[in-house]
Short mmCIF file of C-alpha atoms and ligand atoms in Angstrom, two decimals:
data_model
loop_
_atom_site.label_atom_id
_atom_site.label_comp_id
_atom_site.label_asym_id
_atom_site.label_seq_id
_atom_site.Cartn_x
_atom_site.Cartn_y
_atom_site.Cartn_z
CA MET A 1263 17.25 25.03 -15.82
CA GLN A 1264 16.56 24.73 -11.91
CA GLN A 1265 19.21 26.38 -9.57
CA PRO A 1266 19.33 24.88 -5.95
CA GLY A 1267 16.74 26.58 -3.91
CA GLN A 1268 14.79 27.72 -6.98
CA GLN A 1269 11.36 26.24 -7.71
CA PRO A 1270 11.40 24.52 -11.15
CA GLN A 1271 8.84 25.72 -13.76
CA THR A 1272 7.97 22.62 -15.43
CA VAL A 1273 7.75 18.99 -13.76
CA SER A 1274 7.24 15.85 -15.43
CA VAL A 1275 5.55 12.94 -13.27
CA ILE A 1276 6.14 9.80 -14.56
CA GLY A 1277 3.50 7.17 -13.57
CA LEU A 1278 0.15 8.53 -12.78
CA GLY A 1279 -1.01 5.93 -10.52
CA TYR A 1280 -1.85 6.30 -6.75
CA ILE A 1281 0.64 8.45 -5.89
CA GLY A 1282 1.75 9.91 -9.26
CA LEU A 1283 -1.64 11.63 -10.22
CA PRO A 1284 -2.23 13.07 -6.80
CA THR A 1285 1.57 14.39 -6.89
CA ALA A 1286 0.97 15.89 -10.21
CA ALA A 1287 -2.21 17.38 -9.22
CA VAL A 1288 -1.26 19.19 -6.14
CA LEU A 1289 2.07 20.63 -8.01
CA ALA A 1290 -0.30 21.94 -10.51
CA LYS A 1291 -2.70 23.39 -7.95
CA ASN A 1292 0.37 25.34 -6.58
CA GLY A 1293 1.04 26.85 -9.91
CA VAL A 1294 3.59 24.39 -11.36
CA ASN A 1295 3.20 23.44 -15.13
CA VAL A 1296 2.89 19.52 -14.93
CA ILE A 1297 3.33 17.21 -17.59
CA GLY A 1298 1.93 13.57 -16.57
CA VAL A 1299 3.48 10.64 -18.23
CA ASP A 1300 1.82 7.29 -18.41
CA VAL A 1301 2.21 4.33 -20.64
CA ASN A 1302 -1.70 3.53 -20.32
CA ALA A 1303 -3.35 5.65 -22.90
CA SER A 1304 -6.80 5.33 -21.66
CA ALA A 1305 -5.50 6.96 -18.35
CA VAL A 1306 -4.01 9.66 -20.28
CA ALA A 1307 -7.33 10.30 -22.21
CA THR A 1308 -9.32 10.17 -18.86
CA ILE A 1309 -6.88 12.62 -17.09
CA ASN A 1310 -7.00 15.19 -20.18
CA ALA A 1311 -10.79 15.02 -20.02
CA GLY A 1312 -10.56 16.40 -16.16
CA ASP A 1313 -11.36 12.95 -14.75
CA ILE A 1314 -9.46 10.28 -12.78
CA HIS A 1315 -9.15 6.73 -13.14
CA ILE A 1316 -8.41 5.59 -9.66
CA VAL A 1317 -10.71 6.05 -6.49
CA GLU A 1318 -9.05 8.54 -3.84
CA PRO A 1319 -11.14 11.18 -1.98
CA GLY A 1320 -10.61 14.69 -2.84
CA LEU A 1321 -8.69 13.86 -6.07
CA ALA A 1322 -11.19 14.41 -8.79
CA ASP A 1323 -11.63 18.06 -8.11
CA VAL A 1324 -8.23 18.68 -7.80
CA VAL A 1325 -7.26 16.92 -11.25
CA LYS A 1326 -10.46 18.74 -12.96
CA ARG A 1327 -9.08 22.30 -11.93
CA ALA A 1328 -5.83 21.68 -13.02
CA VAL A 1329 -6.63 20.42 -16.27
CA HIS A 1330 -8.89 23.07 -17.05
CA ASP A 1331 -6.37 25.73 -15.91
CA GLY A 1332 -4.26 24.15 -18.40
CA LEU A 1333 -1.37 23.39 -15.48
CA LEU A 1334 -1.68 19.42 -16.05
CA ARG A 1335 -1.49 17.91 -19.17
CA ALA A 1336 -1.14 13.76 -19.76
CA VAL A 1337 1.06 12.32 -22.34
CA THR A 1338 1.91 8.68 -23.24
CA SER A 1339 5.87 9.52 -23.59
CA PRO A 1340 8.15 11.93 -21.84
CA GLU A 1341 8.75 15.51 -23.19
CA PRO A 1342 11.40 17.92 -21.89
CA ALA A 1343 10.92 19.47 -18.42
CA ASP A 1344 13.00 21.06 -15.72
CA ALA A 1345 12.57 18.09 -13.22
CA TYR A 1346 11.07 14.56 -13.38
CA VAL A 1347 9.36 12.90 -10.63
CA ILE A 1348 9.28 9.14 -11.20
CA THR A 1349 6.29 7.30 -9.40
CA VAL A 1350 6.08 3.95 -11.06
CA PRO A 1351 5.42 0.55 -9.57
CA THR A 1352 8.31 -1.55 -7.88
CA PRO A 1353 6.55 -5.13 -7.63
CA PHE A 1354 8.73 -8.18 -6.36
CA THR A 1355 9.55 -10.88 -8.57
CA ALA A 1356 8.57 -14.72 -7.89
CA ASP A 1357 11.78 -15.15 -5.70
CA TYR A 1358 10.96 -11.69 -3.61
CA ASP A 1359 13.54 -9.71 -5.39
CA ALA A 1360 12.58 -6.00 -6.55
CA ASP A 1361 11.35 -5.77 -10.14
CA LEU A 1362 13.04 -2.62 -11.25
CA SER A 1363 12.03 -3.15 -14.84
CA TYR A 1364 9.31 -0.28 -14.65
CA ILE A 1365 12.19 2.47 -13.33
CA LYS A 1366 14.59 1.14 -15.92
CA ALA A 1367 11.89 1.51 -18.67
CA ALA A 1368 11.06 5.19 -17.18
CA ALA A 1369 14.95 6.11 -17.11
CA GLN A 1370 15.15 4.64 -21.03
CA ALA A 1371 12.07 6.94 -21.95
CA LEU A 1372 13.23 10.11 -20.21
CA ALA A 1373 17.19 9.75 -21.04
CA PRO A 1374 16.56 11.47 -24.61
CA HIS A 1375 14.87 14.32 -23.17
CA LEU A 1376 17.59 15.32 -20.46
CA SER A 1377 19.60 18.36 -20.52
CA ALA A 1378 22.12 20.07 -18.12
CA GLY A 1379 20.30 21.58 -15.22
CA ASN A 1380 17.59 18.69 -14.76
CA LEU A 1381 16.52 17.41 -11.50
CA ILE A 1382 15.17 13.64 -11.27
CA ILE A 1383 13.63 12.39 -8.30
CA LEU A 1384 12.73 8.65 -7.68
CA GLU A 1385 9.65 8.19 -5.43
CA SER A 1386 8.89 4.43 -6.10
CA THR A 1387 9.56 2.20 -3.03
CA SER A 1388 13.02 0.75 -3.84
CA PRO A 1389 15.68 -1.39 -2.37
CA VAL A 1390 18.99 0.35 -1.44
CA GLY A 1391 21.11 1.33 -4.20
CA THR A 1392 18.36 1.79 -6.67
CA THR A 1393 18.94 5.76 -6.92
CA GLU A 1394 22.59 5.09 -7.72
CA GLN A 1395 21.51 2.45 -10.22
CA LEU A 1396 18.91 4.75 -12.02
CA ALA A 1397 22.02 7.30 -12.28
CA ASP A 1398 24.09 4.74 -14.11
CA TRP A 1399 21.26 3.74 -16.39
CA LEU A 1400 20.98 7.49 -17.48
CA ALA A 1401 24.41 7.86 -17.50
CA GLU A 1402 24.92 4.91 -20.15
CA ALA A 1403 22.07 6.42 -22.12
CA ARG A 1404 23.74 9.91 -22.12
CA PRO A 1405 27.27 9.69 -21.87
CA ASP A 1406 27.26 13.56 -23.19
CA LEU A 1407 26.11 14.59 -19.73
CA SER A 1408 27.75 14.32 -16.24
CA PHE A 1409 26.31 12.84 -13.01
CA PRO A 1410 26.91 12.96 -9.26
CA LYS A 1411 28.97 9.80 -9.06
CA THR A 1412 31.85 11.58 -10.82
CA HIS A 1413 30.81 15.33 -10.44
CA GLY A 1414 28.74 15.59 -7.40
CA ASP A 1415 27.43 19.20 -7.10
CA ASP A 1416 28.83 20.08 -10.26
CA ALA A 1417 27.03 17.21 -12.38
CA ASP A 1418 24.76 18.28 -15.19
CA ILE A 1419 21.88 16.08 -13.77
CA GLN A 1420 21.18 15.78 -10.03
CA LEU A 1421 19.10 12.85 -8.43
CA ALA A 1422 17.47 12.37 -5.23
CA TYR A 1423 15.24 9.54 -3.60
CA CYS A 1424 12.26 10.92 -1.78
CA PRO A 1425 9.91 8.31 -0.69
CA GLU A 1426 6.00 8.63 -0.63
CA ARG A 1427 4.50 7.79 2.67
CA VAL A 1428 0.77 8.80 2.21
CA LEU A 1429 -2.15 6.58 3.27
CA PRO A 1430 -4.50 5.24 0.81
CA GLY A 1431 -7.57 7.00 1.45
CA GLN A 1432 -5.87 10.09 3.08
CA VAL A 1433 -3.56 10.66 0.50
CA MET A 1434 -4.60 14.45 -0.39
CA HIS A 1435 -4.45 15.31 3.29
CA GLU A 1436 -1.01 13.44 4.04
CA LEU A 1437 0.68 14.32 0.64
CA VAL A 1438 0.54 18.13 1.85
CA GLN A 1439 1.15 17.67 5.79
CA ASN A 1440 3.52 14.82 5.99
CA ASP A 1441 6.99 15.46 6.36
CA ARG A 1442 9.27 14.46 3.50
CA VAL A 1443 12.68 12.38 3.53
CA ILE A 1444 14.98 13.32 0.57
CA GLY A 1445 18.20 11.83 -0.10
CA GLY A 1446 20.14 13.32 -2.63
CA LEU A 1447 23.11 11.89 -4.43
CA SER A 1448 24.52 15.32 -3.81
CA ALA A 1449 24.21 18.17 -1.59
CA LYS A 1450 22.86 20.44 -4.47
CA ALA A 1451 20.13 17.59 -5.40
CA ASN A 1452 18.84 18.11 -1.90
CA ALA A 1453 18.63 21.76 -2.12
CA GLN A 1454 16.54 21.23 -5.50
CA ALA A 1455 14.49 18.63 -4.51
CA THR A 1456 13.49 20.83 -1.08
CA ALA A 1457 12.70 23.72 -3.72
CA LEU A 1458 10.20 21.35 -5.63
CA TYR A 1459 8.28 19.78 -2.54
CA ASN A 1460 8.17 23.16 -0.89
CA THR A 1461 5.96 24.46 -3.69
CA PHE A 1462 3.09 22.61 -1.82
CA LEU A 1463 4.45 20.82 1.31
CA LYS A 1464 3.32 22.08 4.95
CA GLY A 1465 5.62 19.37 6.66
CA ASP A 1466 9.23 19.66 6.71
CA CYS A 1467 11.97 18.20 4.27
CA LEU A 1468 14.34 15.84 6.48
CA LEU A 1469 17.61 15.88 4.41
CA THR A 1470 19.95 12.79 3.94
CA ASN A 1471 21.61 10.44 1.60
CA ALA A 1472 19.75 8.41 -1.05
CA ARG A 1473 20.85 5.17 0.75
CA THR A 1474 19.22 6.17 3.87
CA ALA A 1475 16.07 7.62 2.31
CA GLU A 1476 15.57 4.07 0.33
CA MET A 1477 16.04 2.33 3.91
CA ALA A 1478 13.82 4.64 5.56
CA LYS A 1479 10.86 3.94 3.65
CA LEU A 1480 11.39 0.07 3.72
CA THR A 1481 12.05 0.41 7.59
CA GLU A 1482 8.87 2.30 8.14
CA ASN A 1483 6.58 -0.51 6.45
CA SER A 1484 8.69 -3.38 7.99
CA PHE A 1485 8.15 -1.59 11.29
CA ARG A 1486 4.60 -1.95 10.81
CA ASP A 1487 4.51 -5.54 9.50
CA VAL A 1488 6.72 -6.83 12.36
CA ASN A 1489 4.33 -5.23 14.92
CA ILE A 1490 1.25 -6.56 13.03
CA ALA A 1491 2.99 -10.17 13.05
CA PHE A 1492 3.48 -9.97 16.93
CA ALA A 1493 -0.39 -9.29 17.16
CA ASN A 1494 -0.98 -12.27 14.65
CA GLU A 1495 1.32 -14.94 16.54
CA LEU A 1496 -0.45 -13.69 19.77
CA SER A 1497 -3.96 -14.42 18.47
CA LEU A 1498 -2.40 -18.15 17.45
CA ILE A 1499 -0.89 -18.60 20.97
CA CYS A 1500 -4.19 -17.20 22.55
CA ASP A 1501 -6.27 -19.89 20.43
CA HIS A 1502 -3.97 -22.50 21.56
CA LEU A 1503 -4.08 -21.74 25.39
CA SER A 1504 -7.95 -20.77 25.30
CA ILE A 1505 -7.24 -16.95 25.84
CA ASN A 1506 -9.34 -14.34 24.41
CA VAL A 1507 -6.66 -12.25 22.48
CA TRP A 1508 -8.68 -9.30 22.16
CA GLU A 1509 -9.01 -8.85 25.73
CA LEU A 1510 -5.25 -9.57 26.67
CA ILE A 1511 -4.30 -6.91 24.05
CA ARG A 1512 -6.54 -4.33 25.60
CA LEU A 1513 -5.19 -5.33 29.02
CA ALA A 1514 -1.43 -5.25 28.08
CA ASN A 1515 -1.69 -1.99 26.21
CA HIS A 1516 -2.59 -0.38 29.74
CA HIS A 1517 0.94 -0.44 30.25
CA PRO A 1518 2.58 2.90 29.52
CA ARG A 1519 5.32 1.46 27.34
CA VAL A 1520 3.34 -1.33 25.60
CA ASN A 1521 1.19 -0.36 22.27
CA ILE A 1522 0.27 -3.73 20.48
CA LEU A 1523 -1.34 -3.80 17.02
CA GLN A 1524 -4.53 -5.79 16.25
CA PRO A 1525 -4.73 -9.16 14.69
CA GLY A 1526 -6.28 -9.55 11.57
CA PRO A 1527 -6.88 -12.16 8.69
CA GLY A 1528 -3.12 -11.45 7.42
CA VAL A 1529 -1.50 -8.40 6.01
CA GLY A 1530 -2.88 -6.92 2.64
CA GLY A 1531 -2.24 -4.12 0.25
CA HIS A 1532 0.56 -3.32 -1.88
CA CYS A 1533 3.05 -1.95 0.51
CA ILE A 1534 3.46 -3.89 3.51
CA ALA A 1535 3.25 -6.98 2.42
CA VAL A 1536 5.80 -6.31 -0.27
CA ASP A 1537 8.47 -3.90 1.07
CA PRO A 1538 9.99 -5.97 3.76
CA TRP A 1539 11.15 -8.40 1.17
CA PHE A 1540 13.29 -5.81 -0.39
CA ILE A 1541 15.11 -5.48 3.17
CA VAL A 1542 15.43 -9.60 3.28
CA ALA A 1543 16.73 -9.80 -0.35
CA SER A 1544 19.30 -7.05 0.22
CA ALA A 1545 20.55 -8.55 3.70
CA PRO A 1546 19.30 -12.17 3.85
CA GLU A 1547 21.44 -13.52 6.63
CA GLN A 1548 20.85 -10.36 8.72
CA ALA A 1549 17.18 -9.78 8.32
CA ARG A 1550 15.94 -12.79 10.43
CA MET A 1551 13.08 -11.12 12.30
CA ILE A 1552 11.75 -9.48 9.23
CA ARG A 1553 11.79 -12.40 7.29
CA THR A 1554 9.89 -14.42 9.99
CA ALA A 1555 7.32 -11.48 10.48
CA ARG A 1556 6.69 -11.83 6.76
CA GLU A 1557 6.03 -15.55 7.24
CA VAL A 1558 3.97 -15.09 10.23
CA ASN A 1559 1.73 -12.54 8.53
CA ASP A 1560 1.54 -14.75 5.31
CA PHE A 1561 0.57 -17.79 7.23
CA LYS A 1562 -2.66 -16.23 8.86
CA PRO A 1563 -4.82 -16.48 5.99
CA ASP A 1564 -4.18 -20.32 6.02
CA TRP A 1565 -4.58 -20.70 9.57
CA VAL A 1566 -8.03 -18.71 9.40
CA TYR A 1567 -9.30 -21.11 6.66
CA GLN A 1568 -8.40 -24.31 8.71
CA GLN A 1569 -10.48 -22.58 11.61
CA VAL A 1570 -13.43 -22.00 9.26
CA GLN A 1571 -13.43 -25.63 7.87
CA ARG A 1572 -13.47 -26.81 11.35
CA THR A 1573 -16.28 -24.56 12.50
CA ILE A 1574 -18.42 -25.68 9.11
CA GLN A 1575 -17.86 -29.30 10.28
CA ALA A 1576 -18.97 -28.33 13.92
CA ALA A 1577 -21.96 -26.24 12.53
CA ALA A 1578 -23.00 -29.39 10.75
CA GLN A 1579 -22.83 -31.32 13.68
CA GLN A 1580 -24.79 -28.75 15.89
CA THR A 1581 -27.53 -28.46 13.32
CA GLY A 1582 -27.80 -31.91 12.28
CA LYS A 1583 -27.28 -30.88 8.41
CA ALA A 1584 -25.31 -32.21 6.12
CA VAL A 1585 -22.25 -30.08 5.33
CA ASP A 1586 -23.62 -29.06 1.86
CA ALA A 1587 -26.47 -27.70 3.68
CA VAL A 1588 -24.48 -25.39 5.98
CA ASN A 1589 -24.69 -21.89 4.65
CA VAL A 1590 -21.41 -19.67 5.07
CA THR A 1591 -21.40 -15.87 5.11
CA CYS A 1592 -17.86 -14.02 4.85
CA LEU A 1593 -18.18 -10.28 6.09
CA GLY A 1594 -15.88 -7.95 4.19
CA LEU A 1595 -13.47 -8.58 1.16
CA ALA A 1596 -11.32 -5.54 1.08
CA PHE A 1597 -7.82 -5.27 2.43
CA LYS A 1598 -8.75 -2.98 5.28
CA ALA A 1599 -11.45 -1.37 6.80
CA ASN A 1600 -13.78 1.28 5.10
CA ILE A 1601 -12.16 0.92 1.50
CA ASP A 1602 -13.28 -0.85 -1.70
CA ASP A 1603 -9.57 -1.92 -2.48
CA LEU A 1604 -9.46 -5.60 -3.05
CA ARG A 1605 -5.59 -5.79 -4.04
CA GLU A 1606 -3.65 -8.33 -2.32
CA SER A 1607 -6.43 -8.79 0.19
CA PRO A 1608 -6.21 -11.78 2.68
CA ALA A 1609 -10.10 -11.28 3.12
CA LEU A 1610 -10.86 -11.88 -0.68
CA ALA A 1611 -8.12 -14.59 -0.77
CA ILE A 1612 -9.97 -16.34 2.25
CA ALA A 1613 -13.52 -15.96 0.99
CA GLN A 1614 -12.28 -17.30 -2.55
CA ARG A 1615 -10.74 -20.25 -0.78
CA ILE A 1616 -13.90 -20.96 1.03
CA ALA A 1617 -16.43 -20.54 -1.79
CA ALA A 1618 -14.16 -22.86 -3.95
CA ALA A 1619 -14.20 -25.59 -1.46
CA HIS A 1620 -17.58 -25.53 0.49
CA SER A 1621 -20.08 -27.67 -1.02
CA GLY A 1622 -23.10 -25.62 0.36
CA THR A 1623 -24.04 -21.96 -0.06
CA THR A 1624 -21.17 -19.20 0.51
CA MET A 1625 -22.47 -15.41 0.61
CA VAL A 1626 -20.19 -12.70 0.64
CA VAL A 1627 -20.98 -9.32 2.07
CA GLU A 1628 -18.87 -6.04 0.99
CA PRO A 1629 -20.67 -2.73 1.86
CA ASN A 1630 -18.07 -0.84 -0.37
CA LEU A 1631 -18.97 -2.57 -3.60
CA PRO A 1632 -21.73 -1.95 -6.00
CA ALA A 1633 -24.62 -4.70 -5.57
CA THR A 1634 -24.00 -5.95 -8.98
CA ALA A 1635 -20.26 -6.72 -8.40
CA GLN A 1636 -19.21 -10.56 -8.45
CA PRO A 1637 -15.93 -10.72 -6.79
CA VAL A 1638 -15.98 -14.01 -5.58
CA ALA A 1639 -16.57 -17.02 -7.83
CA ASN A 1640 -19.38 -19.79 -6.29
CA ALA A 1641 -20.51 -16.96 -3.88
CA THR A 1642 -23.25 -14.61 -4.03
CA LEU A 1643 -22.70 -10.75 -3.02
CA THR A 1644 -25.58 -10.43 -0.50
CA ALA A 1645 -26.89 -7.56 1.63
CA LEU A 1646 -25.47 -7.80 5.30
CA ASP A 1647 -29.03 -8.53 7.25
CA GLU A 1648 -30.11 -11.30 4.68
CA ALA A 1649 -26.52 -12.85 4.58
CA LEU A 1650 -26.79 -12.97 8.75
CA SER A 1651 -29.91 -14.42 8.80
CA GLU A 1652 -29.32 -17.13 6.43
CA ALA A 1653 -25.84 -17.97 7.92
CA ASP A 1654 -24.97 -21.11 9.81
CA VAL A 1655 -21.41 -19.97 9.93
CA VAL A 1656 -20.37 -16.29 9.95
CA VAL A 1657 -16.56 -15.28 9.01
CA LEU A 1658 -15.94 -11.74 10.13
CA LEU A 1659 -12.94 -10.61 7.78
CA VAL A 1660 -12.79 -7.02 7.73
CA ASP A 1661 -13.68 -4.27 10.37
CA HIS A 1662 -15.92 -2.21 8.28
CA THR A 1663 -18.17 0.29 10.21
CA PRO A 1664 -21.31 -1.31 9.37
CA PHE A 1665 -20.27 -4.50 10.81
CA LYS A 1666 -19.76 -2.91 14.19
CA ALA A 1667 -23.52 -2.61 14.42
CA ILE A 1668 -24.13 -6.48 14.51
CA THR A 1669 -25.74 -7.75 17.74
CA ARG A 1670 -25.62 -10.84 19.26
CA ALA A 1671 -29.49 -11.64 18.58
CA GLN A 1672 -28.48 -11.59 14.72
CA LEU A 1673 -25.75 -14.45 15.76
CA GLU A 1674 -28.22 -16.41 17.89
CA GLY A 1675 -27.96 -20.21 17.23
CA LYS A 1676 -24.77 -19.59 14.86
CA LEU A 1677 -20.89 -20.33 14.97
CA TRP A 1678 -18.64 -17.80 14.09
CA VAL A 1679 -14.76 -17.10 13.24
CA ASP A 1680 -14.14 -13.33 14.03
CA THR A 1681 -10.58 -12.37 12.70
CA ARG A 1682 -10.89 -8.69 13.73
CA GLY A 1683 -12.31 -8.58 17.31
CA LEU A 1684 -15.79 -7.04 16.28
CA ILE A 1685 -17.80 -9.98 17.96
CA ASP A 1686 -14.97 -11.79 20.38
CA GLY A 1687 -13.43 -8.46 21.43
N1 SAJ B 925 -3.46 -4.29 9.86
C1 SAJ B 925 -3.67 -5.31 10.62
N2 SAJ B 925 -3.56 -4.99 12.18
C2 SAJ B 925 -3.40 -3.63 12.39
C3 SAJ B 925 -2.92 -2.59 11.28
C4 SAJ B 925 -3.16 -3.13 10.09
O1 SAJ B 925 -3.73 -6.46 10.39
O2 SAJ B 925 -3.32 -3.23 13.42
C5 SAJ B 925 -3.47 -4.74 8.22
C6 SAJ B 925 -4.52 -4.22 7.66
O3 SAJ B 925 -5.84 -4.70 7.56
C7 SAJ B 925 -4.10 -4.13 6.18
C8 SAJ B 925 -2.65 -4.04 6.18
O4 SAJ B 925 -2.33 -4.37 7.48
O5 SAJ B 925 -4.44 -5.49 5.79
C9 SAJ B 925 -1.91 -2.70 5.76
O6 SAJ B 925 -2.92 -1.55 6.55
P1 SAJ B 925 -2.17 -0.29 6.98
O7 SAJ B 925 -3.36 0.41 7.32
O8 SAJ B 925 -1.43 -0.70 8.02
O9 SAJ B 925 -1.13 0.17 5.66
P2 SAJ B 925 -1.34 0.83 4.23
O10 SAJ B 925 -0.86 -0.66 3.44
O11 SAJ B 925 -2.85 0.96 3.98
O12 SAJ B 925 -0.29 1.83 3.92
C10 SAJ B 925 1.17 1.91 4.28
C11 SAJ B 925 1.36 2.99 5.26
N3 SAJ B 925 2.54 2.88 6.05
C12 SAJ B 925 2.74 2.61 7.37
O13 SAJ B 925 2.00 3.21 8.14
C13 SAJ B 925 4.21 2.58 7.95
C14 SAJ B 925 1.37 4.06 4.61
O14 SAJ B 925 1.77 5.51 5.50
C15 SAJ B 925 2.26 4.09 3.33
O15 SAJ B 925 2.39 5.27 2.50
C16 SAJ B 925 1.83 3.06 2.55
O16 SAJ B 925 2.08 1.65 3.26
C17 SAJ B 925 2.66 2.81 1.32
O17 SAJ B 925 2.57 3.27 0.15
O18 SAJ B 925 3.95 2.41 1.33
#
């Protein structure tokens, strides 16, 4: 049993993905006995062998050591623990509402193992009210136990929401250094959750209630989405008015209170393009700007694709070649610079659309994938220099570091669409 302010001895982390596994590993590294739970039996076997099934710098060594020291063990169904941390996915449904089925499944799986004194922390990005919903599901499954809604600090089971806020690629650093927002369903839950995070956290624990903590996570990612939408909208306006958007933003950002983000081919990844919809679904009449920002960012890949089509036609005219003799090279497929993650990547979607429609040759360059990968149907993964020299049209989609070295000489006689400002900026 965990008392307020006392560190839990055994913590179960449910969902061993991009957030759960690093969290389990960091807890174990700091002496906590960790039981990791995942329905994916192959991931569980990999972890128990001291290996990892995801790509994240610095994670492999910590997992290997934790498993070797006997502090981290993975299983496919929950076991009794002092505290449970839920880090399962919350995708959105076809009508842009949150799909809470993974959280519900986790609640049903852990409910039989609960005992008085347990703490449950939800970390999955969730719409406002989800922690209360989680408590209701658990209360239904365990009528013999009391919960904060009716018993507050005296409840048998305490619950808190504590969003993850780490940047993919920097998870091991940010997990320890970033401040945490903790929103308990009671003051006691806040004290218990603070003790749990303080086993490894160097940042501060900022205490609030569950609804505010849930909204804080959605707000952070919506803030970024709205700001990126502003930059993307500027790129369309500037194209219409024949202004170089990169120069414009650089100049405007000299103002001491202006800090415009960078346009791109659209917003990718599994967070920023998803989370704002949870706010829109909860408050559709009020969330007008947040919805519009999503629509602006989601439209950008279409706009880029249309530009590419026009540029292919222009290249055919300029070179006197038939359209099916025009070679197109797409630079970058990942959802942002210097990572290999293709999930929800607008660059990948644009390259796929070009390759599917173009009757000539399409080449794709992605320096972060192995040379044997075949990420785009009807396109060949090609080395940068060859793909550039063969191209009539270059489509720059991701600002990977190797692309920054491309020279004007390499683009001589070619046309291009630059979505990241590496050429035009
Ligand atoms: N992007 C632009 N222009 C910019 C900045 C980003 O087009 O000026 C694009 C990127 O190319 C990418 C997308 O936005 O396609 C998202 O990239 P990102 O680096 O902004 O964010 P993520 O998705 O890698 O991580 C975000 C982070 N949230 C914030 O910065 C508010 C991270 O801290 C969160 O933990 C993460 O979402 C999450 O898990 O929610």
